[in-house]
mmCIF file with all atom_site columns, C-alpha atoms in Angstrom:
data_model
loop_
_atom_site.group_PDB
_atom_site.id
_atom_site.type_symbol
_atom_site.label_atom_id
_atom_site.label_alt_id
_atom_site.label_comp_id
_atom_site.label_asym_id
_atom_site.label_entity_id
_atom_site.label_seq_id
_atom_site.pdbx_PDB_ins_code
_atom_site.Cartn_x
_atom_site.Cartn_y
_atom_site.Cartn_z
_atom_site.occupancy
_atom_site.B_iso_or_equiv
_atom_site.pdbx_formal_charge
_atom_site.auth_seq_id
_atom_site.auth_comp_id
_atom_site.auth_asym_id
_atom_site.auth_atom_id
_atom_site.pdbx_PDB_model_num
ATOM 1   C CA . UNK Z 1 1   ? 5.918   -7.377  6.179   1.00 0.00 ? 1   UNK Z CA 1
ATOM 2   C CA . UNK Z 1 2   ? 9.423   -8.213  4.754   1.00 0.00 ? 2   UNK Z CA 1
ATOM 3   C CA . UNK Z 1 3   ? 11.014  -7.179  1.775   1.00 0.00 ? 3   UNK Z CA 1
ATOM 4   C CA . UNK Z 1 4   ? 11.202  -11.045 0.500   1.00 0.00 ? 4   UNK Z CA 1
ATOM 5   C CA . UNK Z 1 5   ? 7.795   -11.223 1.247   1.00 0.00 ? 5   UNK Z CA 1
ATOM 6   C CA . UNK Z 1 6   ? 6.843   -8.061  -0.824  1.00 0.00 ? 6   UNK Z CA 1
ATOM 7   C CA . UNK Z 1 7   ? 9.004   -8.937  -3.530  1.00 0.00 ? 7   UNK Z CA 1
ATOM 8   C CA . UNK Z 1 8   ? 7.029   -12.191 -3.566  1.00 0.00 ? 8   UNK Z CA 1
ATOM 9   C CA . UNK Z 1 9   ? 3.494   -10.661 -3.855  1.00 0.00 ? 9   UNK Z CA 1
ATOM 10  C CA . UNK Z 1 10  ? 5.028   -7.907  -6.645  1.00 0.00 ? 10  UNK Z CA 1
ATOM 11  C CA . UNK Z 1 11  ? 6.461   -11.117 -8.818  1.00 0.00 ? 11  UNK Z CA 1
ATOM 12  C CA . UNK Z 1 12  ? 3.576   -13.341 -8.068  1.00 0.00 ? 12  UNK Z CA 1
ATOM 13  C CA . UNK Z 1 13  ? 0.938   -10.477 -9.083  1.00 0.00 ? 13  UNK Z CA 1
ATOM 14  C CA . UNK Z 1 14  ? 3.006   -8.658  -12.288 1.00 0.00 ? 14  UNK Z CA 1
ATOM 15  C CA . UNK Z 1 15  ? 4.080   -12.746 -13.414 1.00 0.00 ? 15  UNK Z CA 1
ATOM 16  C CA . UNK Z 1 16  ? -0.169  -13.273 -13.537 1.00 0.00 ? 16  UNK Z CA 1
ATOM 17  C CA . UNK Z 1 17  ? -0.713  -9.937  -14.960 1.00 0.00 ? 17  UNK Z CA 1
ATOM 18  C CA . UNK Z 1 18  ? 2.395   -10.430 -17.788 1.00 0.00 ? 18  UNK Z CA 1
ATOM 19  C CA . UNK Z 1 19  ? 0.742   -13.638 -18.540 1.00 0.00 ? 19  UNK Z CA 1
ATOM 20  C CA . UNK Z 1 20  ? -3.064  -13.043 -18.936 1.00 0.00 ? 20  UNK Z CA 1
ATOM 21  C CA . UNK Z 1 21  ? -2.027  -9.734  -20.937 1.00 0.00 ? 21  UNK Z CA 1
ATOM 22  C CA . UNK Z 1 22  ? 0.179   -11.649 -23.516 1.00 0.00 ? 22  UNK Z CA 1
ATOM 23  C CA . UNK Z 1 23  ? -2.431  -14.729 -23.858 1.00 0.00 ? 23  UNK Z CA 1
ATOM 24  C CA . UNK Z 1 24  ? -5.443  -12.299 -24.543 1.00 0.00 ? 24  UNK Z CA 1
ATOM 25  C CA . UNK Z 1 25  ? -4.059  -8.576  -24.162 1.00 0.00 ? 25  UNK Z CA 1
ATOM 26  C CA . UNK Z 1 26  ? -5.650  -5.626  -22.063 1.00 0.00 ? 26  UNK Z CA 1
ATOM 27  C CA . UNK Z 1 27  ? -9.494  -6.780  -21.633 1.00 0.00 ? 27  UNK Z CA 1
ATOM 28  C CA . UNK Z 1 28  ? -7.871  -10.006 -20.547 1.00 0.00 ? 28  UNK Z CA 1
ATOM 29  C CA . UNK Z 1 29  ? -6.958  -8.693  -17.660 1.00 0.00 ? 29  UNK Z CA 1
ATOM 30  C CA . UNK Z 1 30  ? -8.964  -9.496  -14.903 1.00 0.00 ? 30  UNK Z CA 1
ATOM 31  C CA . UNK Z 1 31  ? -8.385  -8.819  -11.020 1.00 0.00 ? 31  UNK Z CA 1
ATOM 32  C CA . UNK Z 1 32  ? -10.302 -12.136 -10.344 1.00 0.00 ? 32  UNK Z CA 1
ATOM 33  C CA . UNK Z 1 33  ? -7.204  -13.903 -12.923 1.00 0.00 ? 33  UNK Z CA 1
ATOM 34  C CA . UNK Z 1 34  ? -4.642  -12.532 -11.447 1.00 0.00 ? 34  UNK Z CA 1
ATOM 35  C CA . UNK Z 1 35  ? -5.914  -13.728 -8.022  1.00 0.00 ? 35  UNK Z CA 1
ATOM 36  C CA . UNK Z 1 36  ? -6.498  -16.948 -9.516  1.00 0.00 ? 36  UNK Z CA 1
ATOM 37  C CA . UNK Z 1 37  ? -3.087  -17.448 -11.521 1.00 0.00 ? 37  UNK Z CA 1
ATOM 38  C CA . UNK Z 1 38  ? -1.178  -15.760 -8.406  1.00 0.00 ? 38  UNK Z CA 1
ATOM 39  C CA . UNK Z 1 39  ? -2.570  -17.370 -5.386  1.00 0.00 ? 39  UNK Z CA 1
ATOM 40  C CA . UNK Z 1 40  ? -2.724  -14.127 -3.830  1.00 0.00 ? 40  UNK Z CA 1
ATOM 41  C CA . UNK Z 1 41  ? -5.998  -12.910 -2.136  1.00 0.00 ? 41  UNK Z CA 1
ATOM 42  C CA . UNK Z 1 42  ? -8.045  -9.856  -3.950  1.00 0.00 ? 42  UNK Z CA 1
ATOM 43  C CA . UNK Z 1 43  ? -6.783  -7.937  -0.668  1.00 0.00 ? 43  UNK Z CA 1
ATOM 44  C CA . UNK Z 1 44  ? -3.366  -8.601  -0.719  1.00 0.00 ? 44  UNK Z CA 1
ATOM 45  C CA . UNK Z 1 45  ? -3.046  -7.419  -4.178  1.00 0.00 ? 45  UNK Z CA 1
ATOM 46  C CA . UNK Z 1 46  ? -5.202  -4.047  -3.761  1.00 0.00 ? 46  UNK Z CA 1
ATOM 47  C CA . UNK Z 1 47  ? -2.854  -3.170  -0.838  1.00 0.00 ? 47  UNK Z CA 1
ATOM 48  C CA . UNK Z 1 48  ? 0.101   -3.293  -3.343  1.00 0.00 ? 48  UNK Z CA 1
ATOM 49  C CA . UNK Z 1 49  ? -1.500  -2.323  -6.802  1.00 0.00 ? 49  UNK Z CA 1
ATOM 50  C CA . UNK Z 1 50  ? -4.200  0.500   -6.984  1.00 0.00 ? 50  UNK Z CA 1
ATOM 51  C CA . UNK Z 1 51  ? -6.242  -0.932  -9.892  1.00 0.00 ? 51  UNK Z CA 1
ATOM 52  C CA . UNK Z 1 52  ? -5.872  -3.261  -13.240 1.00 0.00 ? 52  UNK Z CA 1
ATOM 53  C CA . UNK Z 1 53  ? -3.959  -0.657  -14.914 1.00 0.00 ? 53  UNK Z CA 1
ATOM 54  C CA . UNK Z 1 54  ? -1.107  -0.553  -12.122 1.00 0.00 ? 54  UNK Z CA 1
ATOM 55  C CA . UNK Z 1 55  ? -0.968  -3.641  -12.481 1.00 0.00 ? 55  UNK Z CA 1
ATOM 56  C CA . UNK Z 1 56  ? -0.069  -3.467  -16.131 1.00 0.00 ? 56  UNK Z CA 1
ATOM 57  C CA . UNK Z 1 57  ? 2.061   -0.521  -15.919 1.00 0.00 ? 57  UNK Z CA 1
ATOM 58  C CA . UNK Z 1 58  ? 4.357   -1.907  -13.265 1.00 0.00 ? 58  UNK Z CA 1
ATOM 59  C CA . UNK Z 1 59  ? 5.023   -4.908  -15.878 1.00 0.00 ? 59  UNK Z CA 1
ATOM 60  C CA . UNK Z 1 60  ? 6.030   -2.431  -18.214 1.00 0.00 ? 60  UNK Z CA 1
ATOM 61  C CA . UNK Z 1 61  ? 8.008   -0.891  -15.823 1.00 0.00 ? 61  UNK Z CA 1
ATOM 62  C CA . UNK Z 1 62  ? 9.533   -4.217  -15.109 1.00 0.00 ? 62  UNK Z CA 1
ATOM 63  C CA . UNK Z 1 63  ? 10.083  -5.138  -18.259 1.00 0.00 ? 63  UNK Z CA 1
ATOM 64  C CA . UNK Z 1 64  ? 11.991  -1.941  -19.436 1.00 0.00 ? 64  UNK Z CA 1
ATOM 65  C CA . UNK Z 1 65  ? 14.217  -2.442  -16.657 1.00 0.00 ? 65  UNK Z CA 1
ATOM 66  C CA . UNK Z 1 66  ? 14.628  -6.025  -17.984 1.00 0.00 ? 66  UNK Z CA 1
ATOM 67  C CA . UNK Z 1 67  ? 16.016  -4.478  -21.294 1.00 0.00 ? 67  UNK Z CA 1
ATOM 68  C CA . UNK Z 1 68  ? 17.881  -1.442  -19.690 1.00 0.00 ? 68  UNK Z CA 1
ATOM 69  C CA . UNK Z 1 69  ? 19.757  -4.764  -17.806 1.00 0.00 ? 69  UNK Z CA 1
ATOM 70  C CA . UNK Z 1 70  ? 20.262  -6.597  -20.968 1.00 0.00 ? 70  UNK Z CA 1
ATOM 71  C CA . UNK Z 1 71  ? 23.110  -5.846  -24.210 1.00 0.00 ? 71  UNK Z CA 1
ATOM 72  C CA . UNK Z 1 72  ? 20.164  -4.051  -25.958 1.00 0.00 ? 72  UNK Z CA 1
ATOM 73  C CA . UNK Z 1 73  ? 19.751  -1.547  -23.805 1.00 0.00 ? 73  UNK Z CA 1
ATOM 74  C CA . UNK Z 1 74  ? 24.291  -0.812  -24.871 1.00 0.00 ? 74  UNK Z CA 1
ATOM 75  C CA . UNK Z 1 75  ? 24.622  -1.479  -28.453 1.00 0.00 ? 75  UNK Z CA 1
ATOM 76  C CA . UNK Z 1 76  ? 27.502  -0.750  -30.162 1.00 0.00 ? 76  UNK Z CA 1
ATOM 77  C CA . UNK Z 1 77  ? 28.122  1.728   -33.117 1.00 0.00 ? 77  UNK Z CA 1
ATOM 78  C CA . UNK Z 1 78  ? 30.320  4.100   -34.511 1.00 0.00 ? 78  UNK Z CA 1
ATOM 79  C CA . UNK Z 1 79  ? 28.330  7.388   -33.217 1.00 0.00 ? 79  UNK Z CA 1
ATOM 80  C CA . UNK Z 1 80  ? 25.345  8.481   -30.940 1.00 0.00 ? 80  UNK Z CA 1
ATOM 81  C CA . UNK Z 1 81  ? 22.644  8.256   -34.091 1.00 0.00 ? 81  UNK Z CA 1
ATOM 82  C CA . UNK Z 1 82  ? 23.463  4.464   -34.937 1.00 0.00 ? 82  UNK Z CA 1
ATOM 83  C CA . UNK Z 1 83  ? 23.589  3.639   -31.335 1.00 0.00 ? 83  UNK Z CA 1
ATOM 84  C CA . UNK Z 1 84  ? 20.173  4.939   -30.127 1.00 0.00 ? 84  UNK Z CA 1
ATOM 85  C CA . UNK Z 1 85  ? 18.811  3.961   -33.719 1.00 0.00 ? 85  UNK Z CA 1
ATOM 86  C CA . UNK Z 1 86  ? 19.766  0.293   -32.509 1.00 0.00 ? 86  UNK Z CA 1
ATOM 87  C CA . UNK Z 1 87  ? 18.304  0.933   -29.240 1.00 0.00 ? 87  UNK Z CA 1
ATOM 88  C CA . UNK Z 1 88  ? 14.525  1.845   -30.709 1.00 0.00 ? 88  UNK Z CA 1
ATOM 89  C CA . UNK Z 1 89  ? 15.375  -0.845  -33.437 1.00 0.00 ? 89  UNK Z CA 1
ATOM 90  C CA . UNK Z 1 90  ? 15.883  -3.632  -30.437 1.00 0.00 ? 90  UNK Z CA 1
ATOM 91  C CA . UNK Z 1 91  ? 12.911  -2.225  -28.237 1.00 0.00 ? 91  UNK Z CA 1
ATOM 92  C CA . UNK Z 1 92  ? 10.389  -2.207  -31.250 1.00 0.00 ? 92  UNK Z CA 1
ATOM 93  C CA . UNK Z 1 93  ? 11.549  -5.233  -32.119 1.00 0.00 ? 93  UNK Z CA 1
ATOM 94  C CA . UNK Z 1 94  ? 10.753  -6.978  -28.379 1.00 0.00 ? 94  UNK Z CA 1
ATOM 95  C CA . UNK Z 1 95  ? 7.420   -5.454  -28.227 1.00 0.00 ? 95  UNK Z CA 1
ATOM 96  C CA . UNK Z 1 96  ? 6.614   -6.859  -31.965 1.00 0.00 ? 96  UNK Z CA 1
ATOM 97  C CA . UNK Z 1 97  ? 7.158   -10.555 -31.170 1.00 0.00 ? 97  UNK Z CA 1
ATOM 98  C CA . UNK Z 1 98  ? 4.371   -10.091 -27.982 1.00 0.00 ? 98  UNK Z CA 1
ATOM 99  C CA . UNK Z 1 99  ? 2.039   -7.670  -29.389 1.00 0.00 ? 99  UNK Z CA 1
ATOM 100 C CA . UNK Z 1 100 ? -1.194  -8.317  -27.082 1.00 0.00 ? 100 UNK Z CA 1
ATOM 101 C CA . UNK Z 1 101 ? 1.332   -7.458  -23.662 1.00 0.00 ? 101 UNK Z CA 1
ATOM 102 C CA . UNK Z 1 102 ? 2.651   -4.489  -25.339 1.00 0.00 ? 102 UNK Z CA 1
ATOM 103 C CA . UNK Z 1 103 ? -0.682  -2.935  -26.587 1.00 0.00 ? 103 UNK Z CA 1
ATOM 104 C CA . UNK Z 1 104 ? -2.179  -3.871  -22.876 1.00 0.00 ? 104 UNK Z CA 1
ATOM 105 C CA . UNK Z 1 105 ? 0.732   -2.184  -21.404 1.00 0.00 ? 105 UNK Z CA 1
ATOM 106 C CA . UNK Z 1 106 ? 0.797   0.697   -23.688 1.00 0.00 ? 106 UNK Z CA 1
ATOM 107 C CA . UNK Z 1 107 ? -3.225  1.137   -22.945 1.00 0.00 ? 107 UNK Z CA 1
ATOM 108 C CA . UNK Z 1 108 ? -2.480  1.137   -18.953 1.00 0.00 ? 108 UNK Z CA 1
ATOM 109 C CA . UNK Z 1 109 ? -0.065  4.162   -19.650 1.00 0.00 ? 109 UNK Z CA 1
ATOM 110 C CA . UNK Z 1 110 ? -3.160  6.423   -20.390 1.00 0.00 ? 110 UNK Z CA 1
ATOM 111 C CA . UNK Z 1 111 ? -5.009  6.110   -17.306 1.00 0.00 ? 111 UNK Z CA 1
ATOM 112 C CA . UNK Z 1 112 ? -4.894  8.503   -14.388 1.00 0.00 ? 112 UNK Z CA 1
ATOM 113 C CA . UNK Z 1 113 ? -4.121  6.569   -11.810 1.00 0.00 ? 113 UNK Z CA 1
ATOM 114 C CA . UNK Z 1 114 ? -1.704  7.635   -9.633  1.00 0.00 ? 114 UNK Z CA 1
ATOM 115 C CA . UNK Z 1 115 ? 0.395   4.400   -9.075  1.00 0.00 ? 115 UNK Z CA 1
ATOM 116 C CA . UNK Z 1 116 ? 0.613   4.670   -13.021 1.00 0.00 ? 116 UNK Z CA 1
ATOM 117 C CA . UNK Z 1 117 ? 1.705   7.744   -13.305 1.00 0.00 ? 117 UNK Z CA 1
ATOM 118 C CA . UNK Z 1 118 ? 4.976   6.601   -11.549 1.00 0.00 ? 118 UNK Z CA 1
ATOM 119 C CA . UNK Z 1 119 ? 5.309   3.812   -13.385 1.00 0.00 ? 119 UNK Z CA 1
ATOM 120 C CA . UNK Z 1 120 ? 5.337   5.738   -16.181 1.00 0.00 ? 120 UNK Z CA 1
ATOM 121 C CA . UNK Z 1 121 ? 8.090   8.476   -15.009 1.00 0.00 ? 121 UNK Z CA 1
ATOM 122 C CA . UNK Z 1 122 ? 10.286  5.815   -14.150 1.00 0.00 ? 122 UNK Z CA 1
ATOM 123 C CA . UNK Z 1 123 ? 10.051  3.979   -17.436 1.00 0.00 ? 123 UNK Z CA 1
ATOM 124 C CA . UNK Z 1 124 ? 10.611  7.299   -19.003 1.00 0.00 ? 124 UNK Z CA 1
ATOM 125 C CA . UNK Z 1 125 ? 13.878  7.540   -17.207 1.00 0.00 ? 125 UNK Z CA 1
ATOM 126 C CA . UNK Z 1 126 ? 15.084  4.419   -17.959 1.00 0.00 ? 126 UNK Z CA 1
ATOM 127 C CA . UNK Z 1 127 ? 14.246  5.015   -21.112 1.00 0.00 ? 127 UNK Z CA 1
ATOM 128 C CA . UNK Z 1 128 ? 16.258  8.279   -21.256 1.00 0.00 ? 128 UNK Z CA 1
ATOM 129 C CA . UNK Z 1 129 ? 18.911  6.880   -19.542 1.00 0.00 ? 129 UNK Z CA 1
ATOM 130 C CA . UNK Z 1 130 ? 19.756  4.472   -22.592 1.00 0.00 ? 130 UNK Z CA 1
ATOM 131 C CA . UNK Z 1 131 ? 19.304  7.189   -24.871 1.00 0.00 ? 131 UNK Z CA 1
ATOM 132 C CA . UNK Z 1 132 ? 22.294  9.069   -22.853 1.00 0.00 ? 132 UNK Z CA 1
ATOM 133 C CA . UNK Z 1 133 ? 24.217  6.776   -22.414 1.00 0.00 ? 133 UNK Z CA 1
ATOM 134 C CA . UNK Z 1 134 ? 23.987  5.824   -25.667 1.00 0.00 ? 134 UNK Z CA 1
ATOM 135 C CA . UNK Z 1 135 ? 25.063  9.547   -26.850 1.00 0.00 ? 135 UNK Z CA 1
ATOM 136 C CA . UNK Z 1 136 ? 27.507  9.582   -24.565 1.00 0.00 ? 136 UNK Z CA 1
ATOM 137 C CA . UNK Z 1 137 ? 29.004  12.868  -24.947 1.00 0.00 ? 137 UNK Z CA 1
ATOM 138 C CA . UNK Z 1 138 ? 28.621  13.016  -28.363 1.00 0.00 ? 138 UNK Z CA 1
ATOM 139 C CA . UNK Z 1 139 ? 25.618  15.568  -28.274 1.00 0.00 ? 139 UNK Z CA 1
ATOM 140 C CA . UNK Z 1 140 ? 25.359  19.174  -26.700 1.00 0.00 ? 140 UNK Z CA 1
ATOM 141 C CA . UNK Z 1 141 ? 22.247  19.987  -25.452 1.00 0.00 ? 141 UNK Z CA 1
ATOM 142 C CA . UNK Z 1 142 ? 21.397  15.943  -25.277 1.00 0.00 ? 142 UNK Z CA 1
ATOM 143 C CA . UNK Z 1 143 ? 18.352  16.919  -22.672 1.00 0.00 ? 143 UNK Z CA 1
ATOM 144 C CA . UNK Z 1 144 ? 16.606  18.507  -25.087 1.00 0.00 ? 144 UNK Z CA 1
ATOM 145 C CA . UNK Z 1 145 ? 17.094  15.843  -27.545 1.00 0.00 ? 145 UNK Z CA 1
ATOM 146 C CA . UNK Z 1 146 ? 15.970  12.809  -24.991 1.00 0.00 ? 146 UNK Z CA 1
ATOM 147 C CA . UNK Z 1 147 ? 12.816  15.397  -24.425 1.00 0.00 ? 147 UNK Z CA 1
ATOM 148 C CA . UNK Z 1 148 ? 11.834  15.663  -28.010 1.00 0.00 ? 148 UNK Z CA 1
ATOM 149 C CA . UNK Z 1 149 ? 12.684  11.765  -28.811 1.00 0.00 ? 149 UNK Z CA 1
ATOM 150 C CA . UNK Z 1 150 ? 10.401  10.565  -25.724 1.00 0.00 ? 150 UNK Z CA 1
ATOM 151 C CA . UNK Z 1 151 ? 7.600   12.656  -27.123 1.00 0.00 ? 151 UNK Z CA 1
ATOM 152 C CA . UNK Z 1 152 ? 8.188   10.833  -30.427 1.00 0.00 ? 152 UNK Z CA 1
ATOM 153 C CA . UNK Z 1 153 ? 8.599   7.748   -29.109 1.00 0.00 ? 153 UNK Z CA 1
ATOM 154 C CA . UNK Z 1 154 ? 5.121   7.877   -27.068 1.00 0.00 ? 154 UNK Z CA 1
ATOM 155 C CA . UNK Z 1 155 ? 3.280   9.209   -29.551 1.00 0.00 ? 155 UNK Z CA 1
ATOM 156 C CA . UNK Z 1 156 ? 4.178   6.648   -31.820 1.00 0.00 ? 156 UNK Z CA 1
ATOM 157 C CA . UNK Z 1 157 ? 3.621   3.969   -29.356 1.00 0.00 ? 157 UNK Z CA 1
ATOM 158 C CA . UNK Z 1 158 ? -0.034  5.075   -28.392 1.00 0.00 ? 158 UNK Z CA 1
ATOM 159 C CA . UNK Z 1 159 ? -0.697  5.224   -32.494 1.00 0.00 ? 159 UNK Z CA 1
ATOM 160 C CA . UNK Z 1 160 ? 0.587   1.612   -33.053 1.00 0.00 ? 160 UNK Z CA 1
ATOM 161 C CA . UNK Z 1 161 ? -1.708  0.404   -29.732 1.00 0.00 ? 161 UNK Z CA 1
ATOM 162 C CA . UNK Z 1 162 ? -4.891  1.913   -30.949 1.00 0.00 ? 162 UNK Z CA 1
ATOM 163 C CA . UNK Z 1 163 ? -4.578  0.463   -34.798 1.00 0.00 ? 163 UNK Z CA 1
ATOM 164 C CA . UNK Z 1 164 ? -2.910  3.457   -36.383 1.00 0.00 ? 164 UNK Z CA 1
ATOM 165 C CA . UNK Z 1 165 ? 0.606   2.445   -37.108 1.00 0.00 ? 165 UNK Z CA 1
ATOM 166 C CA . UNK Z 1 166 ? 2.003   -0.533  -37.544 1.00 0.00 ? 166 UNK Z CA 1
ATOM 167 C CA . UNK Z 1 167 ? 5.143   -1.368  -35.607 1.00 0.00 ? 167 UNK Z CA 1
ATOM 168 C CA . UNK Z 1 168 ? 7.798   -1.226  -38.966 1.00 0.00 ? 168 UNK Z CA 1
ATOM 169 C CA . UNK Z 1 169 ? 6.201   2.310   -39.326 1.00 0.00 ? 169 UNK Z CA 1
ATOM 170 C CA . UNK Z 1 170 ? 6.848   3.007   -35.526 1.00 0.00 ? 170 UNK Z CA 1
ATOM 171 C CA . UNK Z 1 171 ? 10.329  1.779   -35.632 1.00 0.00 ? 171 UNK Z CA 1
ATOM 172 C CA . UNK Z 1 172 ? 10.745  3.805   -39.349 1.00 0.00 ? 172 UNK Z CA 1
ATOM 173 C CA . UNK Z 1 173 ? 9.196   6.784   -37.522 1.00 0.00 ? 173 UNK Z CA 1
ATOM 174 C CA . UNK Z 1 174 ? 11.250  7.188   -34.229 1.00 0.00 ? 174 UNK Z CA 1
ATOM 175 C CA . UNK Z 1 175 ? 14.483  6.040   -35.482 1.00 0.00 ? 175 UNK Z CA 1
ATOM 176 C CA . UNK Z 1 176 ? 14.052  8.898   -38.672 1.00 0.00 ? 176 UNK Z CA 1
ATOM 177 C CA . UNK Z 1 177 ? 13.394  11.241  -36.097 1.00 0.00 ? 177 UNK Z CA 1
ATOM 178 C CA . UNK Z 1 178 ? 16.118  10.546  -33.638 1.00 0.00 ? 178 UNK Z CA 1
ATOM 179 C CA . UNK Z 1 179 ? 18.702  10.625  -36.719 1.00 0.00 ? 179 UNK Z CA 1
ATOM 180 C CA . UNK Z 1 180 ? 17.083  13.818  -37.738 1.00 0.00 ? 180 UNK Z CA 1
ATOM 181 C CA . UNK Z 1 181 ? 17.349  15.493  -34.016 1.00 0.00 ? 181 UNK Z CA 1
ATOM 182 C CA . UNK Z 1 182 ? 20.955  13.988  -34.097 1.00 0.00 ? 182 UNK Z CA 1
ATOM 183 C CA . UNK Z 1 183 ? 21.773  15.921  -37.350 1.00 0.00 ? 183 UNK Z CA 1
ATOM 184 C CA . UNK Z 1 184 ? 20.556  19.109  -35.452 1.00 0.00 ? 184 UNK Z CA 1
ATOM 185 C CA . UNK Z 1 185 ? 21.759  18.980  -32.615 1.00 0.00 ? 185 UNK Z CA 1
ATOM 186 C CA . UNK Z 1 186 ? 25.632  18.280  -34.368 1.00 0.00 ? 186 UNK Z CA 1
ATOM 187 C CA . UNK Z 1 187 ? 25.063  20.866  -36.935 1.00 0.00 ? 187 UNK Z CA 1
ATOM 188 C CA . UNK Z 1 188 ? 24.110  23.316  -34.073 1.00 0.00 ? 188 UNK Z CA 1
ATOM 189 C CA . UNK Z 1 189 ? 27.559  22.134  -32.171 1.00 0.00 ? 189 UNK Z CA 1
ATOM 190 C CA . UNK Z 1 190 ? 30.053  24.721  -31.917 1.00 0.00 ? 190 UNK Z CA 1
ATOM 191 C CA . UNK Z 1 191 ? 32.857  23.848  -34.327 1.00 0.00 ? 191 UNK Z CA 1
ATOM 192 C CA . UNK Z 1 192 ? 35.940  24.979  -31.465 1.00 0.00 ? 192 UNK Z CA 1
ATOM 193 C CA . UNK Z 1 193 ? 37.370  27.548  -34.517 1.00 0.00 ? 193 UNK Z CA 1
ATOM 194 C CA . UNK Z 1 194 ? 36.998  31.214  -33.721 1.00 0.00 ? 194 UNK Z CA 1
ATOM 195 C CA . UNK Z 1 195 ? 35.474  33.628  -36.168 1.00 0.00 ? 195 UNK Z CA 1
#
């Protein structure tokens, strides 16, 4: 099979998925919908996509690497706190205005399937590739910081999907917490003076 013709079936099947998840969010998403929005045969799509929630994870994966493309993912700002602040500020901000997608893509993250799984590590590290960028070499130790944000910033994603946060309080969560690690992480900075 060619590579146009697999990029075909992947946009065809995630464009279906992407669309039945943001008209009626995870449940919505049927594999005999996406066969019928995509034109694709239950067959074709099983040899790409392991199950439902592959399906839905590699449209979040898609779509982070939509925003990693875009200005968002590069704000500007005087130092590394401000900038990734206005990185979690633009991201929460996306997944507020379509709220059934993101809680059916945030649901697919928790399954075991393997095809999911690397989804998820490789929205993880585009993920932590803005938040580097953004800290540019502002921060020692900034591997340890991405670490302990990305735990903070999951956490707080999975509480907002299952009722338990609303998305202000995720944004007012992650973004305290990444100025807080910031604060750390430059207080723990050697100074350059000697003793």
């Amino acid at each position: 099979m060619s590579a146009t013709r697999e990029q075909d079936i992947r946009r065809r099947a995630i464009d279906a998925t992407r669309d039945l998840a943001a008209a009626g969010g995870y449940d919505s998403v049927q594999m005999r919908d996406v066969v019928r929005l995509s034109r694709l045969s239950s067959a074709t799509i099983y040899r790409h996509f392991s199950s439902k929630d592959h399906l839905l994870a590699a449209t979040h994966l898609e779509w982070i690497a939509a925003l990693e493309r875009s200005g968002a993912a590069r704000p500007g700002g005087v130092d590394a706190a401000e900038r990734v602040c206005a990185i979690l500020h633009n991201t929460c901000r996306t997944m507020a205005r379509h709220p059934r997608l993101t809680a059916a893509l945030i649901h697919a993250l928790g399954s075991s399937d393997p095809g999911v799984g690397d989804c998820h590590r490789e929205i993880n590290r585009i993920m932590n590739d803005m938040f580097r960028t953004a800290m540019a070499d502002e921060i020692p130790g900034s591997e340890e910081f991405v670490r302990l944000l990305g735990v903070a910033w999951e956490g707080a994603l999975f509480s907002w999907a299952f009722g338990r946060m609303t998305m202000d309080e995720v944004e007012h969560t992650v973004t305290r917490a990444a100025r807080l690690l910031l604060l750390g992480a430059a207080a723990e900075a050697p100074t350059g003076h000697g003793p």
